[in-house]
PDB file of C-alpha atoms in Angstrom:
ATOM      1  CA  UNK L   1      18.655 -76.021  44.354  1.00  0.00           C
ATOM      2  CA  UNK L   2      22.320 -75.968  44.865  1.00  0.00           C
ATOM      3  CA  UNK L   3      23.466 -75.810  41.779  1.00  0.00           C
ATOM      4  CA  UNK L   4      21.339 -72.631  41.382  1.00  0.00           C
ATOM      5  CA  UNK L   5      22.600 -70.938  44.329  1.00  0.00           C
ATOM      6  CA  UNK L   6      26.441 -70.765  42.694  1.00  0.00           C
ATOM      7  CA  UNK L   7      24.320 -69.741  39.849  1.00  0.00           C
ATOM      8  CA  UNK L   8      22.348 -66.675  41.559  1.00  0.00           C
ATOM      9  CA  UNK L   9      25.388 -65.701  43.364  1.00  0.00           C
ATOM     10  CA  UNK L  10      27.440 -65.094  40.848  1.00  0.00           C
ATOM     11  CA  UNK L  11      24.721 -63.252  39.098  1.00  0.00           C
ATOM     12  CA  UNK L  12      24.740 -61.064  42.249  1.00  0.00           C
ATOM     13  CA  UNK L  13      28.400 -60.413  42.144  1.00  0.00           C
ATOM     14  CA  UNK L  14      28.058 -59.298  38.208  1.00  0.00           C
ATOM     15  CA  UNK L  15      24.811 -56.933  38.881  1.00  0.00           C
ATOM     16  CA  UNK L  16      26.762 -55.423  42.329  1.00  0.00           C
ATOM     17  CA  UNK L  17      30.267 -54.536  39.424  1.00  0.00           C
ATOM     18  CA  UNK L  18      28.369 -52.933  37.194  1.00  0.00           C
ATOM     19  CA  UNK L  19      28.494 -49.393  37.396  1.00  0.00           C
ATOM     20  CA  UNK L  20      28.596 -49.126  40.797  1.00  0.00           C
ATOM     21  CA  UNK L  21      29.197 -45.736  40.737  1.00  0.00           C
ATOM     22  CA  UNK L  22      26.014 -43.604  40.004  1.00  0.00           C
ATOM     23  CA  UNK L  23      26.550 -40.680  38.711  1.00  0.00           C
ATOM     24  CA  UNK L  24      23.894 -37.998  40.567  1.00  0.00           C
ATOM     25  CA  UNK L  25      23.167 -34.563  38.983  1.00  0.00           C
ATOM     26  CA  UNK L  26      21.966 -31.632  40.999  1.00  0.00           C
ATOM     27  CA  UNK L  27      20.631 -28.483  39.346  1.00  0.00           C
ATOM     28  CA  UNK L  28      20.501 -26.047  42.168  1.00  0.00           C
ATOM     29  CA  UNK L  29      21.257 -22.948  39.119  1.00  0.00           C
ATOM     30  CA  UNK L  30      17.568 -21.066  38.535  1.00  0.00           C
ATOM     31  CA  UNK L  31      18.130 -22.020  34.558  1.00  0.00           C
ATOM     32  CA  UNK L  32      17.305 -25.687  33.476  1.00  0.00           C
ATOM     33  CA  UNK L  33      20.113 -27.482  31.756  1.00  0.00           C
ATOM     34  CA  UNK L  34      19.214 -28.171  28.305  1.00  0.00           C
ATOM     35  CA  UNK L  35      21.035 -31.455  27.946  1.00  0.00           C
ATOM     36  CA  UNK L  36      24.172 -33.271  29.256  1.00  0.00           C
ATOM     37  CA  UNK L  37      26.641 -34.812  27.153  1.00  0.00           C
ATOM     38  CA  UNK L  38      28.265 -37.527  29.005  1.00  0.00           C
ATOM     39  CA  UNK L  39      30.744 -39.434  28.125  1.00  0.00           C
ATOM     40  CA  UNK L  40      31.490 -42.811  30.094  1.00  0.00           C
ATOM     41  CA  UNK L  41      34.862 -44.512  30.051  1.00  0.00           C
ATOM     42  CA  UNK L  42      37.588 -47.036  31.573  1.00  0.00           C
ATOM     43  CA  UNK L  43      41.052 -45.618  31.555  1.00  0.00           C
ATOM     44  CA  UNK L  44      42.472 -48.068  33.501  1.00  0.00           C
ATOM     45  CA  UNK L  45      42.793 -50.610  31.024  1.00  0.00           C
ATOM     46  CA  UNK L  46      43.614 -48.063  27.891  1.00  0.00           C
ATOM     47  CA  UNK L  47      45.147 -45.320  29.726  1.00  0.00           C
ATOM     48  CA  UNK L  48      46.175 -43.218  26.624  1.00  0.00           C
ATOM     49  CA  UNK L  49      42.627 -43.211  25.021  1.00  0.00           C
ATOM     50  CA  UNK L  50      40.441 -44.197  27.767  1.00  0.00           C
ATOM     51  CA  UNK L  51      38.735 -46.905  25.669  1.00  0.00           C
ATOM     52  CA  UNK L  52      36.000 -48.383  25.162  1.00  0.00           C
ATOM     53  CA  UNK L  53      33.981 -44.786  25.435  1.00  0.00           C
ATOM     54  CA  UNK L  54      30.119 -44.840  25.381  1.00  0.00           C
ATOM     55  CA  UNK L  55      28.707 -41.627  24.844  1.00  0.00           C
ATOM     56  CA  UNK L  56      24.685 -40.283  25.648  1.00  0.00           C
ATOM     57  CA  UNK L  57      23.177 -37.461  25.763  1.00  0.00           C
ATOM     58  CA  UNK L  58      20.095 -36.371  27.731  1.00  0.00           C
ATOM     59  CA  UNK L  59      17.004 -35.944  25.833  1.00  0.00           C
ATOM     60  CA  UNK L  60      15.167 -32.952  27.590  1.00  0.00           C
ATOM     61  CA  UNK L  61      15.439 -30.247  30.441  1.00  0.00           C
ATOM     62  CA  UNK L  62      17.248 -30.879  33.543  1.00  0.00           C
ATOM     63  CA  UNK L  63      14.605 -28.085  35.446  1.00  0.00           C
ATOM     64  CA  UNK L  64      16.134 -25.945  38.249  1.00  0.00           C
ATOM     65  CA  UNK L  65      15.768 -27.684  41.555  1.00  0.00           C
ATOM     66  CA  UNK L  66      15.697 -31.198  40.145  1.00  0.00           C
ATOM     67  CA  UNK L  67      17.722 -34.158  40.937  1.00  0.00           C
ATOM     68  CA  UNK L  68      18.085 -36.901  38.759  1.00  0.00           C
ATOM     69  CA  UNK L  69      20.581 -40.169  39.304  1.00  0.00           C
ATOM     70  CA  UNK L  70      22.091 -42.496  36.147  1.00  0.00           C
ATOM     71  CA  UNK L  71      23.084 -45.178  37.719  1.00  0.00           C
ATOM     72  CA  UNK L  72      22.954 -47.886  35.038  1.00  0.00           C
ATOM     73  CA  UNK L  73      23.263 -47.472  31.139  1.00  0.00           C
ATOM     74  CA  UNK L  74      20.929 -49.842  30.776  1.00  0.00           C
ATOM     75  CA  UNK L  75      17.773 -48.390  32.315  1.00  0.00           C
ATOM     76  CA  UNK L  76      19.329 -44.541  31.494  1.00  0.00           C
ATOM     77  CA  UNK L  77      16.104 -44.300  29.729  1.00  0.00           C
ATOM     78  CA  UNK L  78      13.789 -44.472  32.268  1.00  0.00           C
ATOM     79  CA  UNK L  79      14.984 -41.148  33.869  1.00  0.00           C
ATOM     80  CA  UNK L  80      13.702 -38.113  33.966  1.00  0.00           C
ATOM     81  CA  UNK L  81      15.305 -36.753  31.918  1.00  0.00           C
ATOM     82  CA  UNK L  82      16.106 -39.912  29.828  1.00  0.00           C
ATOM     83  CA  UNK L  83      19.068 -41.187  27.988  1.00  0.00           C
ATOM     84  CA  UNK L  84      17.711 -43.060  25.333  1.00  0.00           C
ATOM     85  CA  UNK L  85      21.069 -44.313  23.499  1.00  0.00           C
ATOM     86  CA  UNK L  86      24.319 -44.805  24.007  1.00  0.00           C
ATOM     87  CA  UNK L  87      26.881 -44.496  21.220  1.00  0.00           C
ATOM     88  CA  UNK L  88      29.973 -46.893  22.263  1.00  0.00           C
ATOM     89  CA  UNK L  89      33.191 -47.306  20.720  1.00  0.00           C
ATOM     90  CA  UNK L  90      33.948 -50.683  22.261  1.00  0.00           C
ATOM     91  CA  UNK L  91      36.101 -52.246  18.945  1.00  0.00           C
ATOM     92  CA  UNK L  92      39.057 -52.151  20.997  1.00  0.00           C
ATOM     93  CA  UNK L  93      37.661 -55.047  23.626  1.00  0.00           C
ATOM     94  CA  UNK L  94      36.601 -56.929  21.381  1.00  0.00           C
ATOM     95  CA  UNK L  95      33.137 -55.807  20.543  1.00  0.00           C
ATOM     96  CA  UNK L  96      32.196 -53.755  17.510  1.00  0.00           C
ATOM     97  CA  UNK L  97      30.937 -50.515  18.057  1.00  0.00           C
ATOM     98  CA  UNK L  98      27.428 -49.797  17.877  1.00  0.00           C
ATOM     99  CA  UNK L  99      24.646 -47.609  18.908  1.00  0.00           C
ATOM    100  CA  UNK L 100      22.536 -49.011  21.498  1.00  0.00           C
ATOM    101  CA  UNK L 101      18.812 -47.706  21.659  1.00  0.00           C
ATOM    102  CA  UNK L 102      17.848 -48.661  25.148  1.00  0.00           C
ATOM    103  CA  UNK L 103      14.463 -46.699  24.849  1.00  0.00           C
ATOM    104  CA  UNK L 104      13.874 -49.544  22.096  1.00  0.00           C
ATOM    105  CA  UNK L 105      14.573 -52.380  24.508  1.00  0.00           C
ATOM    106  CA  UNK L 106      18.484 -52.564  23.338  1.00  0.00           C
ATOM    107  CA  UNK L 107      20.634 -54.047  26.041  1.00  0.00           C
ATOM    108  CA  UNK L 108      24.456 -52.997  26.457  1.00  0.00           C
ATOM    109  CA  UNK L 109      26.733 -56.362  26.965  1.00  0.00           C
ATOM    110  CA  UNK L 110      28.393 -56.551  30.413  1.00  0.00           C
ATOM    111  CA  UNK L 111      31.634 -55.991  29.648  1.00  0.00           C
ATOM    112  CA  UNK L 112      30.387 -52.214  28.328  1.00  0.00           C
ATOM    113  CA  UNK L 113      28.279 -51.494  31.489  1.00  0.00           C
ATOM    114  CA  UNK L 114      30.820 -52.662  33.692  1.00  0.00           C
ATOM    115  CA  UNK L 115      32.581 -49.552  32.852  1.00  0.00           C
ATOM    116  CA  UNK L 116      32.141 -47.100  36.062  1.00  0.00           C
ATOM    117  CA  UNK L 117      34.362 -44.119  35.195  1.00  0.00           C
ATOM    118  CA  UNK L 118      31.706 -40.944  34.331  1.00  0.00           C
ATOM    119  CA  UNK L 119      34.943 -39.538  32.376  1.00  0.00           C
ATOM    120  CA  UNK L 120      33.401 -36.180  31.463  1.00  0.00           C
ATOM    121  CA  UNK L 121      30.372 -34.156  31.384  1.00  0.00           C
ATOM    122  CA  UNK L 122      29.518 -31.087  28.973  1.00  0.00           C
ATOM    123  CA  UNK L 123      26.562 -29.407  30.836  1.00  0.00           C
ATOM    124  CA  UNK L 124      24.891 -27.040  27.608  1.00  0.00           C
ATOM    125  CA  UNK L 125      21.954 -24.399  29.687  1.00  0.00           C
ATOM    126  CA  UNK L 126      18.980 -23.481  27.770  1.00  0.00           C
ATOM    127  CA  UNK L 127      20.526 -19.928  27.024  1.00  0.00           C
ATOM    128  CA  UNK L 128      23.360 -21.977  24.995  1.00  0.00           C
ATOM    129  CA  UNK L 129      26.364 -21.423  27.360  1.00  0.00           C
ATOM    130  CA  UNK L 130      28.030 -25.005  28.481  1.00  0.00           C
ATOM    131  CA  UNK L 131      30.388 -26.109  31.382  1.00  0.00           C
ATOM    132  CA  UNK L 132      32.956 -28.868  30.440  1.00  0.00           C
ATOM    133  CA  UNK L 133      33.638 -31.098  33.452  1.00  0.00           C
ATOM    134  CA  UNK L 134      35.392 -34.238  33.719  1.00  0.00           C
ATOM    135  CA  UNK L 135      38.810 -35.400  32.825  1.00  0.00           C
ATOM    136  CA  UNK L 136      41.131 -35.396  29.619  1.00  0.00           C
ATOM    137  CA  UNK L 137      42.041 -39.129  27.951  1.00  0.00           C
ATOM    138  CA  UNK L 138      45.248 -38.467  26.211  1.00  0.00           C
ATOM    139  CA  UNK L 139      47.766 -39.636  28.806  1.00  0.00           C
ATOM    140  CA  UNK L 140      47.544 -41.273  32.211  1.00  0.00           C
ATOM    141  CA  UNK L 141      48.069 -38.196  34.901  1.00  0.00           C
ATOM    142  CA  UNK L 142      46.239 -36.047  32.794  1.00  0.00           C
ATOM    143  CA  UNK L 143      44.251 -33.392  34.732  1.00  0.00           C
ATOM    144  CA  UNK L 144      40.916 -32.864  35.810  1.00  0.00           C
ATOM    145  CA  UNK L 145      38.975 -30.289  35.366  1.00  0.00           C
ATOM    146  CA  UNK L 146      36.272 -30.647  37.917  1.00  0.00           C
ATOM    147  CA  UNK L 147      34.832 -27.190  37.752  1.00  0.00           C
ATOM    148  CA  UNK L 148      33.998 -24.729  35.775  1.00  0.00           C
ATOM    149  CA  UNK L 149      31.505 -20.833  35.048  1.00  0.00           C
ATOM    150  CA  UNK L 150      29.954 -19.657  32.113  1.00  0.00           C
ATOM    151  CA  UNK L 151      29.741 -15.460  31.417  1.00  0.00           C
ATOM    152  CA  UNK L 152      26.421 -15.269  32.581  1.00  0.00           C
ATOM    153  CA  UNK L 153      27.783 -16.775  35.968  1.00  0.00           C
ATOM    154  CA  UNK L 154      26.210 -20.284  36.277  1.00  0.00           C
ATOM    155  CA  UNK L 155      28.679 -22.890  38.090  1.00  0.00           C
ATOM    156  CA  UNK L 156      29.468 -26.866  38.117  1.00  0.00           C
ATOM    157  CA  UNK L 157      31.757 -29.030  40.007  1.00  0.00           C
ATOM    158  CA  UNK L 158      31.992 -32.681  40.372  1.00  0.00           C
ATOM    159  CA  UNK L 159      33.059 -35.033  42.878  1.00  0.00           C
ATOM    160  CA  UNK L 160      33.289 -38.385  43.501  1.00  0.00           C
ATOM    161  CA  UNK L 161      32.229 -39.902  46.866  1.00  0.00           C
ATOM    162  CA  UNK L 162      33.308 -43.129  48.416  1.00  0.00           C
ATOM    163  CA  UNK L 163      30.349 -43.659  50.755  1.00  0.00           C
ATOM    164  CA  UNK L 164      28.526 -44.019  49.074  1.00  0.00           C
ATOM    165  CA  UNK L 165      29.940 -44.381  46.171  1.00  0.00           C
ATOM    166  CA  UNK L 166      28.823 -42.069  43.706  1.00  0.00           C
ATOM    167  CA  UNK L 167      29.305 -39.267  40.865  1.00  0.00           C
ATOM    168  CA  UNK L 168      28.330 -35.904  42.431  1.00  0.00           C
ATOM    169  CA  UNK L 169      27.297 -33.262  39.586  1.00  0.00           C
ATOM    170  CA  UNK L 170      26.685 -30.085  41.263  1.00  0.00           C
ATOM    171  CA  UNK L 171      24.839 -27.325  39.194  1.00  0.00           C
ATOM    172  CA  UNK L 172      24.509 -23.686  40.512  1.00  0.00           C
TER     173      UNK L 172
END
């Protein structure tokens, strides 16, 4: 029994790191989002190109009124709506880049899901208009753009909270 305990704490520590940042999306717009593009990075330790980069998109409607939280990459497709793969470009750490079906039962190594930086967002409404938020990768400083319209007059922002910590994607 003690050797386990080392064992199970330091299995704690590694589930508490990763992705401890949720990211939470709420649609409070009267037109359901058709998907989200979301791209997921680390620019701290490649600060020019924000690598490794995993990239999902949402398979279904996001319907007006609705709430729904990603908070790991690994169980992205249980959600409603789900996020059945992620495409990651991870060559750069040291593991080659793949496309990870976690509907299928694929699992994400740790030093992927680790990665807690929603970089951007591209939220694409059912009549075809999209809102980019997020942040550029092409040089440290670069600036965010955390809001955005579309014509029709549909808005987004996003913030990040520290208590809790989370993603904030506000749709209206």
């Amino acid at each position: 029994m003690r050797k386990i305990l080392p064992l199970l704490l330091v299995l704690l520590a590694v589930i508490i790191k990763a992705q401890q940042y949720p990211l939470v999306v709420y649609n409070f717009s009267p037109v359901a989002v058709a998907k989200l593009k979301i791209r997921v990075t680390d620019p701290t330790t490649w600060q020019y190109d924000c690598h490794p980069i995993a990239y999902g998109e949402t398979a279904g409607l996001i319907q007006p009124g609705t709430t729904v939280t990603y908070d790991l990459m690994n169980n992205s497709a249980s959600k409603t709506p789900p996020i059945n793969q992620w495409d990651i470009m991870s060559h750069y750490i040291g593991i080659p880049d793949a496309i990870y079906n976690v509907n299928a039962g694929a699992t994400i190594p740790a030093a992927i899901t680790s990665i807690i930086n929603w970089q951007s967002i591209t939220i694409v409404f059912v009549n075809g208009e999209t809102i980019d938020v997020g942040r550029g990768c092409t040089q440290p400083g670069t600036p965010t753009y955390n809001s955005g319209a579309t014509p029709s007059g549909r808005t987004a922002a996003t913030n990040t909270l520290a208590a809790p910590a989370q993603q904030i994607l506000t749709i209206f």
